[in-house]
CSV table of C-alpha atoms and ligand atoms in Angstrom, one decimal:
chain,number,residue,atom,x,y,z
A,902,MET,CA,31.9,-8.1,33.8
A,903,SER,CA,32.0,-7.6,30.1
A,904,SER,CA,35.0,-5.6,28.9
A,905,VAL,CA,35.4,-3.8,25.6
A,906,LEU,CA,38.5,-3.8,23.5
A,907,HIS,CA,38.7,-1.5,20.4
A,908,ASP,CA,40.8,-1.8,17.3
A,909,ASN,CA,40.6,0.6,14.4
A,910,SER,CA,37.2,-0.3,13.0
A,911,SER,CA,35.4,-2.6,15.4
A,912,SER,CA,35.1,-3.6,19.0
A,913,THR,CA,35.4,-6.9,20.8
A,914,VAL,CA,33.5,-7.5,24.0
A,915,ILE,CA,34.7,-10.1,26.4
A,916,VAL,CA,31.9,-11.9,28.2
A,917,ALA,CA,32.7,-13.8,31.4
A,918,PRO,CA,30.6,-16.7,32.6
A,919,ALA,CA,27.9,-16.0,35.2
A,920,ARG,CA,26.5,-17.9,38.2
A,921,GLY,CA,23.0,-16.6,37.9
A,922,PHE,CA,20.7,-14.1,36.3
A,923,ARG,CA,18.4,-11.9,38.3
A,924,GLY,CA,16.8,-8.4,38.1
A,925,SER,CA,14.2,-6.2,36.6
A,926,VAL,CA,14.3,-4.3,33.3
A,927,MET,CA,12.1,-2.1,31.1
A,928,LEU,CA,13.2,-2.8,27.6
A,929,PRO,CA,13.5,-0.1,24.9
A,930,GLY,CA,10.6,0.2,22.5
A,931,ASP,CA,9.8,-2.5,20.0
A,932,LYS,CA,11.8,-2.1,16.8
A,933,SER,CA,9.0,-3.2,14.5
A,934,ILE,CA,6.4,-1.0,16.0
A,935,SER,CA,8.9,2.0,16.1
A,936,HIS,CA,9.5,1.6,12.4
A,937,ARG,CA,5.8,1.7,11.6
A,938,TYR,CA,5.1,4.7,13.9
A,939,ALA,CA,8.1,6.6,12.4
A,940,LEU,CA,7.0,6.0,8.8
A,941,LEU,CA,3.3,6.7,9.4
A,942,ALA,CA,3.9,9.7,11.7
A,943,GLY,CA,6.1,11.2,9.0
A,944,PHE,CA,3.3,10.6,6.5
A,945,ALA,CA,0.3,11.7,8.6
A,946,GLU,CA,-1.2,15.1,9.1
A,947,GLY,CA,-0.1,16.7,12.4
A,948,THR,CA,2.4,16.1,15.2
A,949,SER,CA,2.7,12.6,16.7
A,950,ARG,CA,4.3,12.1,20.1
A,951,LEU,CA,6.1,8.8,20.4
A,952,THR,CA,7.3,7.7,23.8
A,953,ASN,CA,9.7,4.8,24.5
A,954,PHE,CA,10.6,4.8,20.8
A,955,SER,CA,13.3,2.2,20.0
A,956,THR,CA,16.8,3.3,20.8
A,957,GLY,CA,18.1,1.0,18.0
A,958,ALA,CA,19.9,2.4,15.0
A,959,ASP,CA,17.4,0.8,12.6
A,960,PRO,CA,14.2,2.7,13.5
A,961,HIS,CA,16.3,5.9,13.5
A,962,SER,CA,17.1,5.1,9.9
A,963,SER,CA,13.3,5.2,9.3
A,964,LEU,CA,13.1,8.6,11.1
A,965,GLY,CA,16.0,9.9,9.1
A,966,CYS,CA,14.4,8.9,5.7
A,967,MET,CA,11.1,10.6,6.7
A,968,LYS,CA,13.1,13.7,7.7
A,969,ALA,CA,14.7,13.7,4.3
A,970,MET,CA,11.2,13.7,2.8
A,971,GLY,CA,9.9,16.7,4.8
A,972,ALA,CA,8.9,15.3,8.2
A,973,ARG,CA,10.1,17.3,11.2
A,974,VAL,CA,11.6,15.2,14.0
A,975,THR,CA,12.5,16.5,17.4
A,976,THR,CA,13.3,14.9,20.7
A,977,VAL,CA,11.6,16.3,23.8
A,978,GLY,CA,12.8,14.4,26.9
A,979,LYS,CA,11.9,10.7,26.4
A,980,THR,CA,9.5,11.5,23.6
A,981,ILE,CA,10.1,11.8,19.9
A,982,GLU,CA,7.9,14.3,18.1
A,983,VAL,CA,7.2,13.8,14.5
A,984,THR,CA,5.4,16.4,12.4
A,985,GLY,CA,4.2,14.6,9.3
A,986,THR,CA,3.9,15.8,5.7
A,987,GLY,CA,0.1,15.4,5.4
A,988,GLY,CA,0.3,12.7,2.9
A,989,VAL,CA,2.6,14.4,0.4
A,990,LEU,CA,6.3,13.4,0.7
A,991,HIS,CA,8.9,15.8,-0.6
A,992,GLN,CA,11.4,14.7,-3.2
A,993,PRO,CA,14.6,14.0,-1.1
A,994,LYS,CA,17.7,15.9,-2.1
A,995,GLY,CA,19.9,12.8,-2.0
A,996,ASP,CA,19.7,9.0,-1.5
A,997,LEU,CA,17.4,7.6,1.2
A,998,ASP,CA,20.0,5.9,3.5
A,999,CYS,CA,18.5,2.9,5.2
A,1000,GLY,CA,21.7,1.9,7.0
A,1001,ASN,CA,21.4,-1.8,8.1
A,1002,SER,CA,17.6,-1.7,8.1
A,1003,GLY,CA,15.7,-4.0,5.7
A,1004,SER,CA,12.5,-3.0,7.4
A,1005,THR,CA,13.1,0.7,6.4
A,1006,MET,CA,13.9,-0.1,2.8
A,1007,ARG,CA,11.1,-2.5,2.2
A,1008,MET,CA,8.3,-0.8,4.1
A,1009,LEU,CA,9.2,2.7,2.9
A,1010,ALA,CA,9.3,1.5,-0.7
A,1011,GLY,CA,5.5,0.9,-0.4
A,1012,LEU,CA,4.9,4.4,1.0
A,1013,VAL,CA,6.8,6.2,-1.7
A,1014,ALA,CA,5.6,3.9,-4.6
A,1015,ALA,CA,2.4,5.9,-4.6
A,1016,GLN,CA,4.1,9.3,-4.5
A,1017,LYS,CA,5.0,11.3,-7.7
A,1018,GLY,CA,8.8,11.2,-7.7
A,1019,VAL,CA,12.0,9.2,-7.9
A,1020,TYR,CA,13.5,7.7,-4.8
A,1021,ARG,CA,16.9,6.1,-4.6
A,1022,PHE,CA,17.4,3.8,-1.6
A,1023,VAL,CA,20.9,2.7,-0.4
A,1024,GLY,CA,22.1,0.8,2.6
A,1025,ASP,CA,25.2,-0.7,4.2
A,1026,GLU,CA,27.1,-3.7,3.0
A,1027,SER,CA,24.7,-6.2,4.6
A,1028,LEU,CA,21.6,-4.5,3.3
A,1029,THR,CA,23.0,-4.3,-0.2
A,1030,VAL,CA,22.9,-8.1,-0.5
A,1031,ARG,CA,19.4,-8.7,0.9
A,1032,PRO,CA,16.6,-9.7,-1.5
A,1033,MET,CA,14.3,-6.8,-2.7
A,1034,GLU,CA,12.6,-8.6,-5.6
A,1035,ARG,CA,9.9,-9.6,-3.1
A,1036,ILE,CA,8.6,-6.0,-2.9
A,1037,ARG,CA,9.4,-5.1,-6.5
A,1038,LYS,CA,6.8,-7.6,-7.8
A,1039,PRO,CA,3.7,-6.5,-6.0
A,1040,LEU,CA,4.5,-2.8,-6.2
A,1041,GLU,CA,5.1,-3.0,-9.9
A,1042,LEU,CA,1.8,-4.9,-10.3
A,1043,MET,CA,0.2,-1.8,-8.6
A,1044,GLY,CA,1.8,0.5,-11.2
A,1045,ALA,CA,5.2,1.7,-9.7
A,1046,ARG,CA,8.5,1.0,-11.5
A,1047,ILE,CA,11.4,-0.2,-9.5
A,1048,GLU,CA,15.0,-0.7,-10.5
A,1049,LEU,CA,17.2,-3.1,-8.6
A,1050,THR,CA,20.8,-3.9,-8.8
A,1051,ASP,CA,20.9,-7.7,-9.3
A,1052,GLY,CA,17.8,-8.1,-7.1
A,1053,HIS,CA,19.2,-5.8,-4.4
A,1054,ALA,CA,19.8,-2.3,-3.3
A,1055,PRO,CA,20.7,0.3,-4.5
A,1056,MET,CA,17.1,0.5,-5.5
A,1057,THR,CA,15.2,3.2,-7.3
A,1058,VAL,CA,11.5,3.6,-7.0
A,1059,HIS,CA,9.7,5.6,-9.7
A,1060,GLY,CA,6.5,6.4,-7.9
A,1061,GLY,CA,3.1,7.5,-9.3
A,1062,GLU,CA,-0.6,6.7,-9.3
A,1063,LEU,CA,-1.2,3.1,-8.2
A,1064,THR,CA,-4.1,0.8,-8.6
A,1065,GLY,CA,-5.2,-1.7,-5.9
A,1066,ILE,CA,-4.3,-5.4,-6.4
A,1067,ASP,CA,-5.3,-8.8,-4.9
A,1068,PHE,CA,-2.0,-10.2,-3.7
A,1069,GLU,CA,-1.1,-13.7,-2.6
A,1070,ALA,CA,2.0,-13.3,-0.5
A,1071,PRO,CA,4.4,-16.1,-1.7
A,1072,ILE,CA,6.7,-15.8,1.4
A,1073,ALA,CA,5.9,-15.2,5.0
A,1074,SER,CA,7.1,-11.6,5.4
A,1075,ALA,CA,5.5,-8.8,7.4
A,1076,GLN,CA,7.7,-6.3,5.6
A,1077,VAL,CA,6.3,-7.3,2.2
A,1078,LYS,CA,2.8,-7.2,3.6
A,1079,THR,CA,3.4,-3.8,5.0
A,1080,ALA,CA,4.9,-2.4,1.7
A,1081,VAL,CA,1.7,-3.5,-0.1
A,1082,LEU,CA,-0.6,-2.1,2.7
A,1083,PHE,CA,1.2,1.3,2.6
A,1084,ALA,CA,0.9,1.4,-1.2
A,1085,GLY,CA,-2.7,0.2,-1.0
A,1086,LEU,CA,-3.5,3.0,1.4
A,1087,GLN,CA,-2.9,5.5,-1.3
A,1088,ALA,CA,-3.9,3.5,-4.4
A,1089,ARG,CA,-7.1,3.7,-6.6
A,1090,GLY,CA,-9.6,1.1,-5.4
A,1091,ALA,CA,-9.1,-1.6,-2.8
A,1092,THR,CA,-6.0,-3.8,-2.2
A,1093,SER,CA,-6.3,-7.2,-0.6
A,1094,ILE,CA,-3.6,-9.5,0.7
A,1095,ALA,CA,-3.6,-13.2,1.6
A,1096,GLU,CA,-0.9,-14.6,3.8
A,1097,SER,CA,-0.1,-18.3,4.1
A,1098,VAL,CA,1.4,-17.7,7.5
A,1099,ARG,CA,0.0,-15.0,9.8
A,1100,THR,CA,3.0,-12.7,10.2
A,1101,ARG,CA,3.3,-9.9,12.8
A,1102,ASP,CA,0.4,-7.5,12.5
A,1103,HIS,CA,1.9,-4.2,13.8
A,1104,SER,CA,1.2,-2.5,10.5
A,1105,GLU,CA,-2.5,-3.3,10.8
A,1106,HIS,CA,-2.7,-1.9,14.3
A,1107,ALA,CA,-0.6,1.1,13.4
A,1108,LEU,CA,-2.7,2.0,10.4
A,1109,ARG,CA,-5.9,1.8,12.4
A,1110,ALA,CA,-4.3,3.9,15.2
A,1111,PHE,CA,-3.4,6.6,12.6
A,1112,GLY,CA,-7.1,6.6,11.5
A,1113,ALA,CA,-7.2,4.2,8.5
A,1114,THR,CA,-9.8,1.6,8.0
A,1115,LEU,CA,-8.8,-1.9,7.1
A,1116,GLU,CA,-10.5,-5.3,7.5
A,1117,ARG,CA,-9.6,-8.9,7.8
A,1118,LYS,CA,-12.2,-11.2,6.2
A,1119,ASP,CA,-12.0,-14.9,5.2
A,1120,GLY,CA,-8.2,-14.8,5.8
A,1121,ARG,CA,-7.7,-11.7,3.5
A,1122,LEU,CA,-6.6,-8.3,4.6
A,1123,ARG,CA,-8.3,-5.5,2.7
A,1124,ILE,CA,-7.6,-1.8,2.6
A,1125,GLU,CA,-9.4,0.9,0.6
A,1126,GLY,CA,-7.2,3.4,-1.2
A,1127,GLY,CA,-7.3,7.2,-0.8
A,1128,GLN,CA,-7.3,7.3,3.0
A,1129,LYS,CA,-5.7,10.0,5.0
A,1130,LEU,CA,-3.8,9.6,8.3
A,1131,ARG,CA,-3.8,11.8,11.4
A,1132,ALA,CA,-1.1,12.1,14.1
A,1133,ILE,CA,-1.2,10.0,17.3
A,1134,ASP,CA,0.3,10.0,20.8
A,1135,ALA,CA,1.7,6.6,21.6
A,1136,THR,CA,4.0,4.7,23.9
A,1137,VAL,CA,5.9,1.9,22.3
A,1138,PRO,CA,5.8,-1.4,24.2
A,1139,GLY,CA,9.1,-3.1,25.1
A,1140,ASP,CA,10.7,-5.2,22.4
A,1141,MET,CA,10.0,-9.0,22.7
A,1142,SER,CA,12.8,-9.8,20.3
A,1143,SER,CA,15.3,-8.0,22.6
A,1144,ALA,CA,13.6,-9.6,25.6
A,1145,ALA,CA,14.3,-13.0,24.0
A,1146,PHE,CA,18.0,-12.7,24.9
A,1147,PHE,CA,17.3,-12.2,28.6
A,1148,LEU,CA,14.5,-14.7,28.7
A,1149,CYS,CA,16.9,-17.3,27.3
A,1150,ALA,CA,19.6,-16.2,29.8
A,1151,ALA,CA,17.0,-16.7,32.6
A,1152,LEU,CA,16.6,-20.4,31.4
A,1153,LEU,CA,20.3,-21.0,31.9
A,1154,PHE,CA,20.3,-20.8,35.8
A,1155,GLU,CA,18.3,-22.7,38.3
A,1156,ASP,CA,17.6,-19.8,40.7
A,1157,SER,CA,17.1,-17.1,38.0
A,1158,ASN,CA,14.4,-14.4,38.4
A,1159,LEU,CA,13.7,-11.9,35.7
A,1160,VAL,CA,11.0,-9.2,35.6
A,1161,LEU,CA,10.3,-7.4,32.3
A,1162,ASP,CA,8.1,-4.3,32.5
A,1163,ALA,CA,5.8,-3.0,29.8
A,1164,LEU,CA,6.8,-5.8,27.4
A,1165,GLY,CA,5.1,-6.0,24.1
A,1166,MET,CA,2.9,-9.1,24.0
A,1167,ASN,CA,1.2,-8.8,20.7
A,1168,PRO,CA,0.0,-12.4,20.0
A,1169,THR,CA,1.8,-12.4,16.6
A,1170,ARG,CA,5.0,-11.9,18.5
A,1171,ALA,CA,4.4,-13.9,21.7
A,1172,ALA,CA,5.4,-17.3,20.4
A,1173,MET,CA,8.7,-16.7,22.3
A,1174,LEU,CA,6.8,-16.9,25.6
A,1175,ASP,CA,5.4,-20.3,24.6
A,1176,VAL,CA,8.9,-21.5,23.7
A,1177,ILE,CA,10.2,-20.3,27.1
A,1178,SER,CA,7.5,-22.3,28.9
A,1179,ALA,CA,8.1,-25.3,26.7
A,1180,MET,CA,11.9,-25.2,27.5
A,1181,GLY,CA,11.2,-25.1,31.2
A,1182,GLY,CA,10.6,-21.5,32.1
A,1183,VAL,CA,7.8,-20.5,34.5
A,1184,ILE,CA,6.1,-17.3,33.4
A,1185,LYS,CA,3.8,-15.2,35.5
A,1186,VAL,CA,1.9,-12.3,33.8
A,1187,LEU,CA,1.6,-9.6,36.4
A,1188,ASP,CA,-0.3,-6.9,34.5
A,1189,VAL,CA,-1.6,-6.3,30.9
A,1190,GLN,CA,-2.7,-3.1,29.1
A,1191,GLU,CA,-3.7,-2.3,25.5
A,1192,THR,CA,-3.0,0.8,23.5
A,1193,HIS,CA,-3.5,1.3,19.8
A,1194,GLY,CA,-4.2,-2.4,19.5
A,1195,GLU,CA,-0.8,-3.4,21.0
A,1196,ILE,CA,-0.8,-5.4,24.2
A,1197,ALA,CA,1.9,-4.6,26.8
A,1198,GLY,CA,2.4,-6.3,30.2
A,1199,THR,CA,4.8,-7.0,33.1
A,1200,ILE,CA,6.0,-10.6,33.3
A,1201,GLN,CA,8.1,-12.5,35.8
A,1202,VAL,CA,10.2,-15.5,34.6
A,1203,ASN,CA,11.9,-18.2,36.7
A,1204,ARG,CA,13.4,-21.4,35.6
A,1205,GLY,CA,11.6,-24.6,36.4
A,1206,ARG,CA,13.4,-27.8,37.3
A,1207,ALA,CA,15.3,-28.3,34.0
A,1208,LEU,CA,16.2,-26.6,30.7
A,1209,VAL,CA,14.6,-28.8,28.1
A,1210,GLY,CA,15.0,-28.9,24.3
A,1211,ILE,CA,12.4,-28.1,21.6
A,1212,ASP,CA,11.6,-28.8,17.9
A,1213,ILE,CA,10.7,-25.7,15.9
A,1214,ALA,CA,9.3,-26.0,12.3
A,1215,GLY,CA,6.5,-24.8,10.0
A,1216,GLU,CA,4.5,-21.7,10.9
A,1217,ARG,CA,6.3,-21.5,14.3
A,1218,ALA,CA,9.7,-21.1,12.6
A,1219,ALA,CA,8.4,-18.1,10.7
A,1220,GLN,CA,6.9,-16.5,13.8
A,1221,LEU,CA,10.1,-17.0,15.8
A,1222,ILE,CA,12.4,-16.0,13.0
A,1223,ASP,CA,14.2,-13.2,14.9
A,1224,GLU,CA,14.5,-15.3,18.1
A,1225,LEU,CA,15.9,-18.5,16.5
A,1226,PRO,CA,19.6,-17.5,16.9
A,1227,VAL,CA,19.4,-17.1,20.6
A,1228,ILE,CA,17.3,-20.3,21.0
A,1229,ALA,CA,20.0,-22.1,19.0
A,1230,ALA,CA,22.8,-20.5,21.1
A,1231,ILE,CA,21.5,-22.0,24.3
A,1232,ALA,CA,20.5,-25.3,22.7
A,1233,PRO,CA,23.7,-27.2,23.7
A,1234,TYR,CA,22.9,-26.6,27.4
A,1235,THR,CA,19.4,-28.2,27.1
A,1236,GLU,CA,18.3,-31.7,27.9
A,1237,GLY,CA,17.3,-33.2,24.6
A,1238,GLY,CA,18.6,-30.6,22.2
A,1239,VAL,CA,17.0,-28.3,19.7
A,1240,ARG,CA,15.9,-29.0,16.1
A,1241,ILE,CA,15.0,-26.1,13.8
A,1242,ARG,CA,13.6,-26.5,10.3
A,1243,ASP,CA,11.6,-24.4,7.7
A,1244,ALA,CA,13.8,-21.4,8.6
A,1245,LYS,CA,15.5,-20.8,5.3
A,1246,GLU,CA,14.7,-17.1,5.6
A,1247,LEU,CA,17.5,-17.0,8.3
A,1248,ARG,CA,20.0,-17.2,5.5
A,1249,VAL,CA,18.9,-13.8,4.0
A,1250,LYS,CA,18.7,-11.8,7.3
A,1251,GLU,CA,21.4,-9.2,8.3
A,1252,SER,CA,23.8,-12.2,7.8
A,1253,ASP,CA,23.4,-15.8,6.9
A,1254,ARG,CA,22.3,-16.6,10.4
A,1255,ILE,CA,22.3,-20.4,9.9
A,1256,ALA,CA,25.9,-20.4,8.8
A,1257,LEU,CA,27.0,-18.0,11.5
A,1258,VAL,CA,25.2,-19.8,14.4
A,1259,VAL,CA,26.7,-23.1,13.3
A,1260,LYS,CA,30.2,-21.5,12.9
A,1261,ASN,CA,30.1,-19.8,16.3
A,1262,LEU,CA,28.6,-22.8,18.2
A,1263,ARG,CA,31.5,-24.9,16.8
A,1264,ALA,CA,33.9,-22.1,17.9
A,1265,MET,CA,32.7,-22.8,21.5
A,1266,GLY,CA,33.2,-26.5,21.1
A,1267,ALA,CA,29.6,-27.5,20.3
A,1268,GLU,CA,28.5,-30.3,18.0
A,1269,VAL,CA,25.9,-29.1,15.5
A,1270,VAL,CA,24.5,-30.4,12.2
A,1271,GLU,CA,23.7,-27.7,9.6
A,1272,HIS,CA,20.7,-28.0,7.3
A,1273,GLU,CA,19.7,-25.8,4.4
A,1274,ASP,CA,16.7,-24.6,6.3
A,1275,GLY,CA,17.8,-25.1,9.9
A,1276,MET,CA,20.0,-27.1,12.2
A,1277,ASP,CA,20.2,-29.9,14.8
A,1278,ILE,CA,21.9,-29.1,18.0
A,1279,PRO,CA,22.3,-32.0,20.5
A,1280,GLY,CA,21.7,-31.3,24.2
A,1281,GLY,CA,23.8,-32.1,27.2
A,1282,GLN,CA,26.9,-30.4,25.8
A,1283,ARG,CA,29.5,-28.3,27.7
A,1284,LEU,CA,30.9,-25.3,25.8
A,1285,HIS,CA,34.1,-23.4,26.3
A,1286,GLY,CA,34.7,-19.7,25.7
A,1287,GLY,CA,35.7,-19.0,22.1
A,1288,VAL,CA,36.1,-16.2,19.6
A,1289,ILE,CA,32.8,-15.3,18.1
A,1290,ASP,CA,32.4,-13.7,14.7
A,1291,SER,CA,29.3,-11.5,14.9
A,1292,GLY,CA,29.2,-10.9,11.1
A,1293,MET,CA,28.2,-7.4,12.2
A,1294,ASP,CA,24.8,-8.9,12.9
A,1295,HIS,CA,23.1,-7.6,16.0
A,1296,ARG,CA,21.2,-10.8,16.8
A,1297,ILE,CA,24.3,-13.0,16.4
A,1298,THR,CA,26.3,-10.7,18.7
A,1299,MET,CA,23.6,-10.9,21.5
A,1300,ALA,CA,22.8,-14.6,21.1
A,1301,PHE,CA,26.5,-15.6,21.7
A,1302,ALA,CA,26.8,-13.2,24.6
A,1303,ILE,CA,24.0,-15.3,26.2
A,1304,ALA,CA,25.7,-18.6,25.3
A,1305,ALA,CA,28.9,-17.3,26.9
A,1306,LEU,CA,27.2,-17.0,30.3
A,1307,ARG,CA,27.3,-20.8,30.8
A,1308,ALA,CA,30.6,-21.5,29.0
A,1309,GLU,CA,33.8,-22.5,30.7
A,1310,GLY,CA,36.1,-19.5,30.4
A,1311,GLU,CA,35.7,-16.1,28.7
A,1312,THR,CA,34.2,-15.5,25.2
A,1313,ALA,CA,35.4,-12.8,22.9
A,1314,ILE,CA,32.7,-11.3,20.6
A,1315,ARG,CA,34.1,-9.5,17.6
A,1316,GLY,CA,32.1,-6.7,16.0
A,1317,ALA,CA,30.0,-6.5,19.2
A,1318,GLU,CA,29.0,-2.9,18.4
A,1319,ALA,CA,26.5,-4.4,16.0
A,1320,ALA,CA,24.1,-4.9,19.0
A,1321,ALA,CA,23.3,-1.1,18.7
A,1322,VAL,CA,21.2,-1.8,15.5
A,1323,SER,CA,18.4,-3.0,17.7
A,1324,PHE,CA,19.5,-2.8,21.4
A,1325,PRO,CA,22.3,-0.4,22.2
A,1326,GLU,CA,21.9,-0.9,26.0
A,1327,PHE,CA,22.3,-4.7,25.7
A,1328,PHE,CA,25.8,-5.1,27.3
A,1329,THR,CA,25.0,-2.7,30.1
A,1330,TRP,CA,21.9,-4.6,31.0
A,1331,LEU,CA,23.6,-7.9,30.7
A,1332,ASP,CA,26.2,-6.8,33.2
A,1333,GLU,CA,23.5,-5.7,35.6
A,1334,LEU,CA,21.5,-8.9,35.4
A,1335,ALA,CA,24.3,-11.5,35.2
A,1336,ILE,CA,25.5,-12.6,38.7
A,1337,ARG,CA,29.2,-13.2,38.6
B,1593,S3P,C1,10.0,-7.5,10.6
B,1593,S3P,C2,9.7,-8.6,10.0
B,1593,S3P,C3,10.6,-9.8,9.9
B,1593,S3P,C4,11.7,-9.7,10.9
B,1593,S3P,C5,12.3,-8.3,11.0
B,1593,S3P,C6,11.3,-7.3,11.3
B,1593,S3P,C7,9.0,-6.4,10.7
B,1593,S3P,O1,11.2,-9.7,8.6
B,1593,S3P,O2,12.7,-10.7,10.7
B,1593,S3P,O3,13.3,-8.3,12.0
B,1593,S3P,O4,9.2,-5.4,11.5
B,1593,S3P,O5,8.0,-6.5,9.9
B,1593,S3P,P1,10.4,-10.4,7.3
B,1593,S3P,O6,9.3,-9.5,6.9
B,1593,S3P,O7,11.5,-10.3,6.2
B,1593,S3P,O8,10.1,-11.7,7.6
């Protein structure tokens, strides 16, 4: 069992080791897709019905901002209904509060950049140190004016008429791509984007679902300006990045058996399944469906004979960026160890995830070598329970709850409530699936 201790401002969850990992789960809706549906539904004409919308706090920050700009949001049973503003956002009365969500701040900046008005964005302590220059540059080239505070939020977007640009994305970021696409949708003329690494393409699918036309040709994505969006009915597939925690847990035990229903398997997010196979998991895909361009399916995962290590670098590192903390957290238990490179972006996520993974692995007695853009974690190690600093980062919290399942003794995770940013049900599900 996990038990929860509270002090004044934060909670500590105690995670006991497990003997196995078995069961079946339908995960809450994908965070990335939920953000895009929230923003585009709030912008479109008509009422969208979004089922299995993410329960995480982050996509609810996106809904909250759209509400502040005139969208109507109501919950009807398991469906969130969003009545959009028909392409004209209202001037919000106060700041747009993005909470912990970099996705909300960056992607929404693109949407409001083309609207006449002034929009001030704020966020929590973590969001206030995350880089925003990456969206300021392209959006200013299109004609918006953006004021940052030392390259960060608070951020003020002075929106207005935009002109399309040809943009070469200097970093692999789906959020930046999305900001430019959302601005391009409303700009004069066409906007094109070239990505050096193919990042998650949920925005492309979502834009098409809401009725926009965009094309990918010779490696460039191209969108015509002046397009209108109309409401959709959609069911959000389960979140692969949340699934990653349980997939890694399933690798830790010889007789594990995990079934995940309606899991999002968009190819730009499915690299995690290749990693699970490469590390010794046996995956059976039981059923696959496609809606609005997004693939969802039921999968069954068992562990094969051994848990083996892996090297992750280059394009792979970018595509697995959200899953790297949990891969690193189980690395000491592998045969052969794990080496991660080209993942410098981890340092500017909700926390410096390289520094925190290294610190917390050491707190559990692991040997690990830190690199500027990754880490080397030898395999064949035995860990003991320790005190984990989540850094109030949801993925650090959940990654070390998984590492704790194979440690000797209990592990205390400080600031464990951070899990609610993307996966509020995490500890409940963990207790159901872990055999103690
Ligand atoms: C996201 C893109 C990634 C990812 C984040 C969600 C998205 O960020 O880490 O959790 O939904 O587009 P970057 O765009 O900064 O790489």
